[in-house]
XYZ file of C-alpha atoms in Angstrom:
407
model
C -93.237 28.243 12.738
C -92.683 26.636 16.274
C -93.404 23.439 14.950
C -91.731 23.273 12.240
C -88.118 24.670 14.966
C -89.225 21.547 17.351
C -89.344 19.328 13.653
C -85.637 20.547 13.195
C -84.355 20.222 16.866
C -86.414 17.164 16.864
C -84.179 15.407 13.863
C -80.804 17.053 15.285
C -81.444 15.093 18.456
C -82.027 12.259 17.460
C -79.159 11.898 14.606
C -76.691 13.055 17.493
C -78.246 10.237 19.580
C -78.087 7.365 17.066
C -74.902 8.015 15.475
C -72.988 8.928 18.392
C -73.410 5.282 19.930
C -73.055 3.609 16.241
C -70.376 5.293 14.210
C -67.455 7.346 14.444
C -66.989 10.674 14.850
C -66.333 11.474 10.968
C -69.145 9.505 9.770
C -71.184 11.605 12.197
C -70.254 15.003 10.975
C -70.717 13.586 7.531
C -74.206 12.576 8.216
C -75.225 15.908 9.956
C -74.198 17.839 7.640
C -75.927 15.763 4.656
C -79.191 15.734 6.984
C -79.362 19.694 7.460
C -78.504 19.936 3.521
C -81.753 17.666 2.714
C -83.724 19.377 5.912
C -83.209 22.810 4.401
C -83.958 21.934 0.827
C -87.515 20.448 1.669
C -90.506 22.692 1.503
C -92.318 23.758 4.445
C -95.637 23.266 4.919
C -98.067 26.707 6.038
C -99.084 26.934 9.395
C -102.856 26.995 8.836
C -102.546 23.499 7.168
C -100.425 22.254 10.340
C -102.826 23.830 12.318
C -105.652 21.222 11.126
C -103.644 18.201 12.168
C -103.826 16.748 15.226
C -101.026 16.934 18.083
C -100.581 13.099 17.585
C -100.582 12.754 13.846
C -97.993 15.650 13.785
C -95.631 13.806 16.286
C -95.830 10.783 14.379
C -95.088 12.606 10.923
C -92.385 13.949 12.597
C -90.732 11.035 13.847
C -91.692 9.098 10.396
C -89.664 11.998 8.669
C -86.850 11.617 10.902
C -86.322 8.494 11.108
C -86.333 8.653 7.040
C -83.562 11.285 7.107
C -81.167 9.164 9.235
C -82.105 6.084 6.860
C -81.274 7.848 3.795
C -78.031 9.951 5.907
C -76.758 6.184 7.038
C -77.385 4.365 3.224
C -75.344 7.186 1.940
C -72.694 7.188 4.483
C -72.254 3.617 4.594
C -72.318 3.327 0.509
C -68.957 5.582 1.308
C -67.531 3.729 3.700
C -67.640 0.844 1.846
C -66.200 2.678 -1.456
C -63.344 3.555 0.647
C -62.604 0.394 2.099
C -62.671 -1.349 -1.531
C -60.169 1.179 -2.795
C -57.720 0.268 0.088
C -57.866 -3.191 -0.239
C -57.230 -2.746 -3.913
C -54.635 -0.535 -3.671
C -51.548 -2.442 -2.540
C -52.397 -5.330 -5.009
C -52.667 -2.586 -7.885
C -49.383 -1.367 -6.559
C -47.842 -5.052 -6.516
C -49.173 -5.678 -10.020
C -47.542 -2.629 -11.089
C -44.128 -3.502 -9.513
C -44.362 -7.097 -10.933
C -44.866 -5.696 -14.633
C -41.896 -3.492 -14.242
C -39.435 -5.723 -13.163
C -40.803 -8.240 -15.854
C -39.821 -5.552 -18.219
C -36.807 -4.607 -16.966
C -35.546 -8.515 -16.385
C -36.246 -8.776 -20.067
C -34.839 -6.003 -21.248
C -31.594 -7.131 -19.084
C -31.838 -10.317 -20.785
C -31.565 -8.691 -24.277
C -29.228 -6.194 -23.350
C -26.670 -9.110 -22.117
C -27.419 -11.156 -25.140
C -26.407 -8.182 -26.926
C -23.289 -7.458 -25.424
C -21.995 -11.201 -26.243
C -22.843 -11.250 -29.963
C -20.771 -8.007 -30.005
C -17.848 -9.638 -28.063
C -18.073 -12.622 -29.691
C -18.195 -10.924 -33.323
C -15.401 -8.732 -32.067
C -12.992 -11.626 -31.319
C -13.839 -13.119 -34.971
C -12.814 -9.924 -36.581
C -10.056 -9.909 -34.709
C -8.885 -13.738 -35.175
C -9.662 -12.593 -39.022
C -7.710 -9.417 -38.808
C -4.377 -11.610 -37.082
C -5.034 -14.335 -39.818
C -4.743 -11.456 -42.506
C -1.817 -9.642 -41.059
C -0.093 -13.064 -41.254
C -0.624 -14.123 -44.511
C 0.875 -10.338 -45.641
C 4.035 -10.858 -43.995
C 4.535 -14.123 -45.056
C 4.171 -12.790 -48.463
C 6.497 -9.866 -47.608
C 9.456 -12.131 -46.353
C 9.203 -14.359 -49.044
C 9.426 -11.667 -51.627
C 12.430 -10.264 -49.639
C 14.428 -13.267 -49.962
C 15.232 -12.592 -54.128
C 15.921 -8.942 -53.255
C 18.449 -10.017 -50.525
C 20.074 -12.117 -53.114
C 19.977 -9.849 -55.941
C 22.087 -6.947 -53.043
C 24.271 -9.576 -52.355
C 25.128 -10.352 -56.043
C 25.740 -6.598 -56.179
C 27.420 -5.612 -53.098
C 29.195 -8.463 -52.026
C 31.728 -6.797 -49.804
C 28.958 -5.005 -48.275
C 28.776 -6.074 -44.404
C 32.760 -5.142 -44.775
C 31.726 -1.672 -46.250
C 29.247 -1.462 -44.017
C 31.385 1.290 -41.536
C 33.182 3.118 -44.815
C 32.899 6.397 -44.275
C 29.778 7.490 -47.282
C 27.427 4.912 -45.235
C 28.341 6.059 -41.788
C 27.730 9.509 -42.847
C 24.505 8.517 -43.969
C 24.026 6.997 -40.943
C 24.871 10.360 -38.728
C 22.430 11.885 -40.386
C 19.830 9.270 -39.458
C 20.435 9.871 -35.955
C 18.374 12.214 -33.958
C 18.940 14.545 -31.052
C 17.801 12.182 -28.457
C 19.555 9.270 -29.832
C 23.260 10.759 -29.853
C 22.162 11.729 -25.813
C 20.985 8.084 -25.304
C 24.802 7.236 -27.171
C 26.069 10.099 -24.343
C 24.270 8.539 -21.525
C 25.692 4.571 -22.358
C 29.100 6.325 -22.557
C 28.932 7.837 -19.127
C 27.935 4.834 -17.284
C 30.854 2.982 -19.536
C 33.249 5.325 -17.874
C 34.430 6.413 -21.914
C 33.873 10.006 -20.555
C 35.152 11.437 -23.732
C 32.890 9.721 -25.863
C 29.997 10.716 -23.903
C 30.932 14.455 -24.226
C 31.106 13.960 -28.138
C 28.184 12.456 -27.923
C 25.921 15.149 -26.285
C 27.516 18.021 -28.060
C 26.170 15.964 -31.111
C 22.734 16.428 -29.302
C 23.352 20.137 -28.874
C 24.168 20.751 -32.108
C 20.928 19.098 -33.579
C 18.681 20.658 -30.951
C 20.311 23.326 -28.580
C 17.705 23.559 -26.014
C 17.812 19.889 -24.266
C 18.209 20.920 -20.808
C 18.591 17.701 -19.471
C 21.666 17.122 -22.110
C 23.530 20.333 -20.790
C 22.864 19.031 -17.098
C 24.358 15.639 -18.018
C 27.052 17.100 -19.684
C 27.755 18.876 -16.971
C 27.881 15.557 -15.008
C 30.388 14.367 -16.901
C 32.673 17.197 -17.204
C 32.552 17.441 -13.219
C 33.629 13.817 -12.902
C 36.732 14.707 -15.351
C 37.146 17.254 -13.070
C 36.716 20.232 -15.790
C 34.657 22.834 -13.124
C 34.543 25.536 -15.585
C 33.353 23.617 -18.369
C 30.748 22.032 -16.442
C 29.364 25.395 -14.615
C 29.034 26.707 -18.136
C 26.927 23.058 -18.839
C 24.904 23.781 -15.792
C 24.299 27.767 -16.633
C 23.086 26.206 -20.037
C 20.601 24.005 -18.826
C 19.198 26.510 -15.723
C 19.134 29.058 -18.732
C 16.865 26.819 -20.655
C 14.881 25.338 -17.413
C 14.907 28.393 -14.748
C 13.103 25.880 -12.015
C 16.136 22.965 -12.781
C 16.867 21.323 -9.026
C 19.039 18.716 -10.116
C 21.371 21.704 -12.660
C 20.864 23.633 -9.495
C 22.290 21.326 -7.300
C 25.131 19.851 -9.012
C 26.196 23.276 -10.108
C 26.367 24.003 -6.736
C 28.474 21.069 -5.815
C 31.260 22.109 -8.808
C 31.020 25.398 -6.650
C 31.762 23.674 -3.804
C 34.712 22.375 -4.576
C 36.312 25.126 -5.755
C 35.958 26.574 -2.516
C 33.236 29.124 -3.515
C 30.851 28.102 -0.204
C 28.506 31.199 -0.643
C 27.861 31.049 -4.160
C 27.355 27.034 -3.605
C 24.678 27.529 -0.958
C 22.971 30.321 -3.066
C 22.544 27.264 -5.603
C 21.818 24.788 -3.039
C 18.797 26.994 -2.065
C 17.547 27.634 -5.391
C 17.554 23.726 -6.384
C 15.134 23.665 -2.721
C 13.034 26.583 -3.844
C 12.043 24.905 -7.153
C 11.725 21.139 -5.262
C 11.482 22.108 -1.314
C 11.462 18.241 -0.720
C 14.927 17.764 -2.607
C 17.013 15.571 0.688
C 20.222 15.966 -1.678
C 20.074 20.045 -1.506
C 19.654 20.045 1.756
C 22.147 18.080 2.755
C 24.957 19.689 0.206
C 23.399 23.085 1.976
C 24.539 21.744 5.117
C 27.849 20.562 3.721
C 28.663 23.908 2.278
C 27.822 25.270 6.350
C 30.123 23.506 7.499
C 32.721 24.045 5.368
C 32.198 27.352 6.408
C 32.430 26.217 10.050
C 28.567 27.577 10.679
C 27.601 24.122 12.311
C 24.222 25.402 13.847
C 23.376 26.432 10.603
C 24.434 22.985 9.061
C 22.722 20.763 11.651
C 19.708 22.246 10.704
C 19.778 21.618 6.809
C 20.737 17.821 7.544
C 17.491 17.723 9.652
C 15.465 19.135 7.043
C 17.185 16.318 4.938
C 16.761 13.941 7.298
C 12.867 14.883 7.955
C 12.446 13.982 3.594
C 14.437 11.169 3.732
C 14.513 9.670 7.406
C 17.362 7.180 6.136
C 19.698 9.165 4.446
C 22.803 8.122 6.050
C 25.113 10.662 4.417
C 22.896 13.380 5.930
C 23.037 11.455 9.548
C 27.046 10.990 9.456
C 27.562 14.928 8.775
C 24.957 15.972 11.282
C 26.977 13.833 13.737
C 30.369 15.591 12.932
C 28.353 19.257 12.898
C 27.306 17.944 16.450
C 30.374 16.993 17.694
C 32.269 20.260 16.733
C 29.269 21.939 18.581
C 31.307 19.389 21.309
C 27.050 17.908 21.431
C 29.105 14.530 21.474
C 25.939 12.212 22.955
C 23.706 13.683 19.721
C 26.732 12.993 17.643
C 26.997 9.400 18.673
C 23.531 8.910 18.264
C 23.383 10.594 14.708
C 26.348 7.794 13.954
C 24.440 5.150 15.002
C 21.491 5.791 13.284
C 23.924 5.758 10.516
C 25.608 2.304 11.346
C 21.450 1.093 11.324
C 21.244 2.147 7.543
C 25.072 1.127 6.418
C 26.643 -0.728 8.942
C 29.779 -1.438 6.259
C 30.479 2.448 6.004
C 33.802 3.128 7.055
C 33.424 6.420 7.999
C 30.786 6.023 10.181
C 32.716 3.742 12.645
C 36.192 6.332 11.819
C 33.762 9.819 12.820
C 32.589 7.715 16.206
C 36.220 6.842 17.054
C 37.056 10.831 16.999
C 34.301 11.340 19.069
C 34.970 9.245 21.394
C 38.711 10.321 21.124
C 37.529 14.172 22.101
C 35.284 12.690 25.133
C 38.827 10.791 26.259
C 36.980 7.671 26.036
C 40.000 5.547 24.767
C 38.943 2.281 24.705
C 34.800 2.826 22.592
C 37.579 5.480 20.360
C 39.984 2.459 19.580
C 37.188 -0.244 18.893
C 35.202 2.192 16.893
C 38.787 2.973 15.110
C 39.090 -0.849 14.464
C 35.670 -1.470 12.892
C 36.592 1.363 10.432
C 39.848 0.067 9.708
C 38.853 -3.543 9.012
C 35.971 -2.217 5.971
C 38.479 0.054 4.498
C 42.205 -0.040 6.598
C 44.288 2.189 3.595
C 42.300 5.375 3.805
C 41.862 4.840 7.623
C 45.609 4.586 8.285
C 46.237 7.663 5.793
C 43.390 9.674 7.720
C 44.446 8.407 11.097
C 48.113 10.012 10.776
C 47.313 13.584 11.034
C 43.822 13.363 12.437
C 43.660 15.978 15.227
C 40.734 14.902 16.822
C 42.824 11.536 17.575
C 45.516 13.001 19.517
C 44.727 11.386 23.219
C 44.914 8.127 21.783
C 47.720 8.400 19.428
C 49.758 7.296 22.334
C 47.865 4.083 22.773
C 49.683 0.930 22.062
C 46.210 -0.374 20.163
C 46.735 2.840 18.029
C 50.099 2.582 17.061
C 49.485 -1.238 15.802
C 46.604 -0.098 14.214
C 49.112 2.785 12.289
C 52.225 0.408 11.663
């Protein structure tokens, strides 16, 4: 048994001594552990038949045996080594390979799928060509066979193009007409000025199809430039009726309320055109209209800022909020609000007339009486008629420039 412990610690030592110097650390375990695996599996010899040997013979079996075990540990070791370095040389040109093939495939595939794509496109435009040619030839044909049946009308109606407006044919022609035309016919009326016309018109419209909100709001429109308010609230109720959330029936209902004096009810409109469009610059500035009318300036300065913040060159909204300034006697804000104004539309007379009262209420003859020029050189017969019983312009109306300007 003890020799047999020194054969063991023997081979241990001298595998850890060899392979420690020649290969690396893995290899090593790898070879220990296939040594011990073969050293356990052999079969032992007795003791009495060790026992017979001599102390020499036994060495030199011993170191025969060993040095056998490391052979056969190192062949199979380095037989895995070199597996493993074949596989990793192979690998990346496997990988290569494998990336060449499937671009080749794809390329081709690309290839086909373009060549594809242009026999479609190019049998596409044929059908088309063919499809044009065909649609040709049929209306040729049509037209030519129209030409005997104009003739054969003519022979029959002869007087027709002077019949053409009796009454049976424009009857028949009424009832051709839809809704939307007769508000189209309302519409080219309106913007001819024939303001009666246009009203016959959409109630044409109305009576076809009742619920055209847009044709009550025109109508509306119209009746408020003839200057009949009650007809054209009653337009406006129409249309808000049919379209709750209406801004623009909203808003021009409110100005028909505004002038007829009714200030409240006119903002209460004003603010619902705003709730249904909050960014509606023509609202807000009626709203502030309406404000001051009712002599709340504060309250009118700030809906011609919220008009002004929509629409930064609105110069309506910018010539009120200067005369809502300058009865809050703000007169420097004023005079910038007016020029700011004079930026957008420098040929606004009233502009250049609201900065001469200004200046007229600061006692600041001479900017009131240029300013007071400007205005009457764009527009000198409403000037001179505003001029003579403007109150704001009473320190100047002593002023020899003023009186030429008023005689």
């Amino acid at each position: 048994m003890e020799i047999a412990t020194q054969v063991r610690i023997t081979k241990a030592m001298r595998l850890s001594s060899i392979f420690r110097k020649s290969i690396s650390p893995i290899a090593l375990s790898t070879i220990l552990v296939c040594a011990s695996s073969v050293s356990a599996s052999e079969p032992r010899p007795t003791l009495l038949i060790q026992q017979e040997f001599p102390q020499q013979q036994v060495k030199e079996e011993i170191r025969d045996r060993v040095q056998e075990e490391v052979d056969i540990a190192f062949g199979r070791t380095a037989v895995l080594l070199n597996g493993l370095i074949i596989a990793l040389t192979l690998f990346p040109t496997a990988a290569g390979v494998g990336v060449w093939f499937l671009l080749s495939k794809l390329s081709k595939q690309t290839t086909i799928a373009r060549q594809e794509i242009e026999s479609l496109h190019y049998d596409t435009i044929s059908q088309l060509k063919l499809l044009i040619s065909d649609a040709e030839t049929i209306l040729g044909e049509i037209q030519q066979q129209s030409h005997p049946a104009e003739a054969e009308t003519d022979l029959l109606f002869p007087d027709a193009q002077i019949q053409e407006f009796a009454p049976v044919n424009y009857g028949n022609y009424q009832k051709l007409l839809t809704a939307g035309d007769y508000a189209k016919q309302g519409d080219a009326c309106f913007f001819e000025n024939r303001y009666q016309d246009a009203i016959a018109a959409y109630d044409q419209a109305l009576q076809i199809q009742p619920d055209l909100a847009d044709t009550w709001n025109n109508r509306g429109v119209v009746l408020t430039r003839m200057q009949r308010y009650p007809e054209a609230i009653a337009s406006y109720e129409q249309a808000t009726t049919i379209r709750p959330n209406y801004p623009d029936a909203w808003n021009n209902r409110g100005v028909v309320l505004l002038e007829l004096q009714k200030y409240q009810e006119a903002i209460g409109c004003y603010e619902q055109a705003i709730q249904a469009k909050p960014d509606y610059a023509d609202a807000w500035n009626n709203r502030g209209v309406a404000f001051s009318k009712m002599q709340e300036y504060e309250q009118a300065v700030i809906s011609y800022n919220q008009a002004l913040q929509i629409k930064n060159d609105y110069t309506d909204a910018w010539n009120n909020r200067g005369v809502a300034l300058s009865k809050l006697q703000k007169y420097e804000a004023a005079i910038a609000s007016y020029d700011n104004a004079a930026k957008i539309r420098p040929d606004f007379y009233r502009i250049w007339y609201n900065k001469a009262r200004c200046y007229a209420l600061q006692g600041k003859i001479e900017l009131a009486i240029e300013n007071l020029k400007r205005a009457f050189n764009l527009n000198p017969n409403v000037c001179k008629e505003l001029a003579k019983t403007e109150a704001d312009l009473e320190k100047i109306r002593e002023h020899e420039a003023f009186k030429q300007l008023i005689n």
